[in-house]
PDB file of C-alpha atoms in Angstrom:
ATOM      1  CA  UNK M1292      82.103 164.816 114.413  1.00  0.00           C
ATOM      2  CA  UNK M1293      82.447 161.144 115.288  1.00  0.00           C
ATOM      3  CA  UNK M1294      83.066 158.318 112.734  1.00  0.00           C
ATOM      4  CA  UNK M1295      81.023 155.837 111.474  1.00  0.00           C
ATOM      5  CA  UNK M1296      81.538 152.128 113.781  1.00  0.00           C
ATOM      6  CA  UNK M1297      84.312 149.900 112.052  1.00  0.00           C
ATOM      7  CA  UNK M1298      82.522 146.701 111.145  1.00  0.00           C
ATOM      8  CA  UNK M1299      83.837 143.700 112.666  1.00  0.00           C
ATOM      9  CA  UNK M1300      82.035 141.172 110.059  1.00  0.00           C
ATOM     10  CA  UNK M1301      84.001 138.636 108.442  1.00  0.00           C
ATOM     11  CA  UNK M1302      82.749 135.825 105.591  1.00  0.00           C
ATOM     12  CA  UNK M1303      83.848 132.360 106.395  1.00  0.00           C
ATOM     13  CA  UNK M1304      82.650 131.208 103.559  1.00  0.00           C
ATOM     14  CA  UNK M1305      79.954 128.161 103.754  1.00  0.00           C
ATOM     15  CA  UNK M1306      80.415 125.234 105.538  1.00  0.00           C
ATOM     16  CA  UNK M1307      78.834 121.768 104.534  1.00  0.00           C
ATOM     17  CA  UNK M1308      79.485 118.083 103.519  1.00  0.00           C
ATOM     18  CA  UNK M1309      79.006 116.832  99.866  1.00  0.00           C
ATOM     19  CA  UNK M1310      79.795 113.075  98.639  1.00  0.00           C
ATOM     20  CA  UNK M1311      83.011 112.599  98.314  1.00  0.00           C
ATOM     21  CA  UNK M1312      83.443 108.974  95.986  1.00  0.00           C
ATOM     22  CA  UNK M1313      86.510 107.606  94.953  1.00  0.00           C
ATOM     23  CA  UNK M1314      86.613 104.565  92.277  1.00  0.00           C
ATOM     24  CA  UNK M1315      89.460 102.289  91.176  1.00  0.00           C
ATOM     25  CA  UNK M1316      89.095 100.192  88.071  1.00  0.00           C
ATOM     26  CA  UNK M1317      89.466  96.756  88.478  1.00  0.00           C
ATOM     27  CA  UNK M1318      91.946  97.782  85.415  1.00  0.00           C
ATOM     28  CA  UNK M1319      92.309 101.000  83.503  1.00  0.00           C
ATOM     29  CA  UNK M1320      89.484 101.265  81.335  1.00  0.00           C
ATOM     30  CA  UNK M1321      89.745 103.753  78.043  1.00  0.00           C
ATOM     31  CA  UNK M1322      88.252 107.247  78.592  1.00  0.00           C
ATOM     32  CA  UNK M1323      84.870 106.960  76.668  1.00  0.00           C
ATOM     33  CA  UNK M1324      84.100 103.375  78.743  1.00  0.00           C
ATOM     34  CA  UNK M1325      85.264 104.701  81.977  1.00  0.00           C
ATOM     35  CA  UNK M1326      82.490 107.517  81.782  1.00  0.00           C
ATOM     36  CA  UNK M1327      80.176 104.893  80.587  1.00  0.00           C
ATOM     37  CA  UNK M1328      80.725 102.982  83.691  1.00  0.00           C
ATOM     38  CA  UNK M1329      80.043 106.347  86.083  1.00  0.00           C
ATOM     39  CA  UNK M1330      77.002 107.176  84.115  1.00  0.00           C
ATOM     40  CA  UNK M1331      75.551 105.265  86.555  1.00  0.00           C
ATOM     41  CA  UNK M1332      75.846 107.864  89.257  1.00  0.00           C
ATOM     42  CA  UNK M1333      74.042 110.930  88.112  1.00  0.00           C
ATOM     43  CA  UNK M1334      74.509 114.362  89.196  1.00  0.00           C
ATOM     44  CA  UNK M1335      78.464 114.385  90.022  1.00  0.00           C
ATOM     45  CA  UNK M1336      81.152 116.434  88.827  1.00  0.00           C
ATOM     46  CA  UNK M1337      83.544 113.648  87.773  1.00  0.00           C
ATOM     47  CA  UNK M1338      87.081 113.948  87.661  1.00  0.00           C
ATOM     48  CA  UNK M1339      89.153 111.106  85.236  1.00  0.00           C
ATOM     49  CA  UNK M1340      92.371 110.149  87.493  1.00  0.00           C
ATOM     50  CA  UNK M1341      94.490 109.934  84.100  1.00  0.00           C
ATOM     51  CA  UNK M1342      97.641 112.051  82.361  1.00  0.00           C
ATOM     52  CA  UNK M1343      96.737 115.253  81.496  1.00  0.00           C
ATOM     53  CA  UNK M1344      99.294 114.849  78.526  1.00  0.00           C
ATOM     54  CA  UNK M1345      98.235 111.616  77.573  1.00  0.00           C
ATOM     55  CA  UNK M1346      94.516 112.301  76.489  1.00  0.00           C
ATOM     56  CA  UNK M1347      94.560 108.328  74.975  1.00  0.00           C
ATOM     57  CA  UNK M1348      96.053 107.040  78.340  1.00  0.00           C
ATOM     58  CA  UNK M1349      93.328 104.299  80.012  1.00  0.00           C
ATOM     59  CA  UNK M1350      91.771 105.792  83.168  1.00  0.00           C
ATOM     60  CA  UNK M1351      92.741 103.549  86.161  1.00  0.00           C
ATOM     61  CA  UNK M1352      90.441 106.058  88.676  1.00  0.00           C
ATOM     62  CA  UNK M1353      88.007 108.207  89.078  1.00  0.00           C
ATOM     63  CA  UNK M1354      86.733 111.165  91.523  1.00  0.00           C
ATOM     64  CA  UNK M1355      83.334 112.040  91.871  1.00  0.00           C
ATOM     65  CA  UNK M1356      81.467 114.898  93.573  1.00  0.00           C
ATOM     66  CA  UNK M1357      78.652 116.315  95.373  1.00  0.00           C
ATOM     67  CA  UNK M1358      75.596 116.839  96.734  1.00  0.00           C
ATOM     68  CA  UNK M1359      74.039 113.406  98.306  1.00  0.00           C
ATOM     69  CA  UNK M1360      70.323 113.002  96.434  1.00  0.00           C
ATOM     70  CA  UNK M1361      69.188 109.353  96.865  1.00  0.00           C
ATOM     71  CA  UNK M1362      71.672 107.143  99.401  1.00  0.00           C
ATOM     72  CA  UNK M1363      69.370 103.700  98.184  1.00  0.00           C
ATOM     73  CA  UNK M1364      70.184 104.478  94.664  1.00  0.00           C
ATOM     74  CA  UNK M1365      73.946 105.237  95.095  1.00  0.00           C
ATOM     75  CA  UNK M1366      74.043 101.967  96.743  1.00  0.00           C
ATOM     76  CA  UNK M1367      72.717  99.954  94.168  1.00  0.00           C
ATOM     77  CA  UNK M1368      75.152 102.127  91.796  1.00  0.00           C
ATOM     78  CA  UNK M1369      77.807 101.218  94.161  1.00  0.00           C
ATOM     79  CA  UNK M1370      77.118  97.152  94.025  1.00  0.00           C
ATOM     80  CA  UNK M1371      76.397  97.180  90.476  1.00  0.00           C
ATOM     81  CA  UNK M1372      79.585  98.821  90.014  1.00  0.00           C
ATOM     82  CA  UNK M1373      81.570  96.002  92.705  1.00  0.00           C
ATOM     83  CA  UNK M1374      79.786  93.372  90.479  1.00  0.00           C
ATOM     84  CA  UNK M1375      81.607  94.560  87.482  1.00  0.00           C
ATOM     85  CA  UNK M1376      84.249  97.086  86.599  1.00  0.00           C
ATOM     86  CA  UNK M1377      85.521  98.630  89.844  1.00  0.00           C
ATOM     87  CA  UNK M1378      88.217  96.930  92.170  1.00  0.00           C
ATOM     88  CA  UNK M1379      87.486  99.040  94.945  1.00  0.00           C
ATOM     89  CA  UNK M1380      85.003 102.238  96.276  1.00  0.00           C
ATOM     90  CA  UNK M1381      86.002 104.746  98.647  1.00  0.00           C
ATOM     91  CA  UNK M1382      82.870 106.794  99.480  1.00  0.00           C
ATOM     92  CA  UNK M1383      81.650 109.168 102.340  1.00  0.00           C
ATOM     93  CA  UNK M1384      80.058 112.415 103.172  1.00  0.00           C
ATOM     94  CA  UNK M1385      83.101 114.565 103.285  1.00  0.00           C
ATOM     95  CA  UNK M1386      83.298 117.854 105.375  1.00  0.00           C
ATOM     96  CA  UNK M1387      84.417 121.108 103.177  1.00  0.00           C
ATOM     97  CA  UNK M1388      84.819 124.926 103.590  1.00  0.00           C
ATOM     98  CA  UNK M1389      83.975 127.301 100.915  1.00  0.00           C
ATOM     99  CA  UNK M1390      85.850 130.380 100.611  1.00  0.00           C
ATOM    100  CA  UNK M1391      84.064 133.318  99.026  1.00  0.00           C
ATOM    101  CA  UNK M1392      85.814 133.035  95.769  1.00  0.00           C
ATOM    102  CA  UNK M1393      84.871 129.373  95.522  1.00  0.00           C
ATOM    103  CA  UNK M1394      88.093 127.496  96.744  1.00  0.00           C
ATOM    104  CA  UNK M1395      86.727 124.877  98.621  1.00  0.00           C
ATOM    105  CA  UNK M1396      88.776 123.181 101.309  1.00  0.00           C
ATOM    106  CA  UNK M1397      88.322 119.641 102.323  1.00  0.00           C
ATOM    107  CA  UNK M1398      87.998 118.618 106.228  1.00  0.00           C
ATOM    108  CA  UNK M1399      90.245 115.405 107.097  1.00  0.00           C
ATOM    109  CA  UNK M1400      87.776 112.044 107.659  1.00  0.00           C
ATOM    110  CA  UNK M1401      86.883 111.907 111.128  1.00  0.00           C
ATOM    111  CA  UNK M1402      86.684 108.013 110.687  1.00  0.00           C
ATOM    112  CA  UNK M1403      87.681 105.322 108.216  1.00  0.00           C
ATOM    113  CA  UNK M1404      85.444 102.219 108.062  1.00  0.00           C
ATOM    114  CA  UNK M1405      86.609  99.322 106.085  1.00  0.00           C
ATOM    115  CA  UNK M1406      83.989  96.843 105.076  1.00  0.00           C
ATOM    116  CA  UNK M1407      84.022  94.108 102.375  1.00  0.00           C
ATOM    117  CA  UNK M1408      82.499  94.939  98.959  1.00  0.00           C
ATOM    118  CA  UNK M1409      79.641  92.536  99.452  1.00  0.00           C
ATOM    119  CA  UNK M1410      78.526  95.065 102.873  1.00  0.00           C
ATOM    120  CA  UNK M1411      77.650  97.957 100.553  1.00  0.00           C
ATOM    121  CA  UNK M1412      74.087  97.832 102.033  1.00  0.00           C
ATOM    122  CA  UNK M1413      76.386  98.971 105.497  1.00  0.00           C
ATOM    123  CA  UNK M1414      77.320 102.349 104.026  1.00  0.00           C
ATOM    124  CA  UNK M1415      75.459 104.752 106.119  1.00  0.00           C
ATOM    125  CA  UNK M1416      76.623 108.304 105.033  1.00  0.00           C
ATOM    126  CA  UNK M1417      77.306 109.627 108.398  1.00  0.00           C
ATOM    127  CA  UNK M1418      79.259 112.952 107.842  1.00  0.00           C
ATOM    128  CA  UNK M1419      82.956 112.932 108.097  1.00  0.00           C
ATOM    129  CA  UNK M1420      82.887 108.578 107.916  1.00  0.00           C
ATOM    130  CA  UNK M1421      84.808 107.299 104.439  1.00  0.00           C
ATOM    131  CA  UNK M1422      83.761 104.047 103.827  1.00  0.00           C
ATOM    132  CA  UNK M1423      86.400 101.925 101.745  1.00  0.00           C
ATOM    133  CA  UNK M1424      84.688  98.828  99.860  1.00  0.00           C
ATOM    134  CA  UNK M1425      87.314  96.343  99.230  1.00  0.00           C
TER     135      UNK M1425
END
């Protein structure tokens, strides 16, 4: 009797690059007005950069992510938000591996590229580029 063939298959998971957009108040802004101010950019999970045990605390940043829909329209977000609330933008198509559980792992930025906040109309969403707007 011979046994069935061992299978060799492994899941890596699923490989991909979703928008990766990092904002910094120009200065902390209370909860409620900070998601007022990234209502602009539908579609993203957002994550408030403020103490967890300080629900009250103003939010001085913000992380938000996902899939890329509409690059024109993120950068008119993107200058509307450099017009008014936000100090600074740090945005790019970041690389990521997904486990099959769901723990996603980030890829480091192949390149940085630092352009003034007036250039916004520069940001080209290559994959693995973070643009900081400053």
């Amino acid at each position: 009797m011979t046994k069935p063939p061992t299978s060799t298959r492994t899941d890596k998971g699923v490989r991909g690059f979703d928008l990766d957009l990092h904002v910094t108040f120009a200065r902390p802004l209370p909860r409620e007005q900070a998601l007022a101010v990234l209502r602009a950019a539908e579609g993203f999970t957002v994550d408030l950069y403020a103490p967890h045990d300080q629900p009250q605390a103003p939010v001085p940043s913000a992380r938000l992510t996902g899939p890329l829909r509409d690059p024109d329209t993120l950068r008119a977000v993107l200058t509307a938000w450099l017009q008014g609330e936000v100090r600074s933008v740090e945005v790019g198509l970041h690389g990521f591996l997904r486990s099959a559980t769901g723990q996603t792992e980030w890829m480091p930025w192949r390149r940085n590229a630092v352009l003034p906040r007036d250039q916004v109309a520069r940001v080209a969403f290559d994959e693995g580029v973070k643009y900081v707007l400053e």
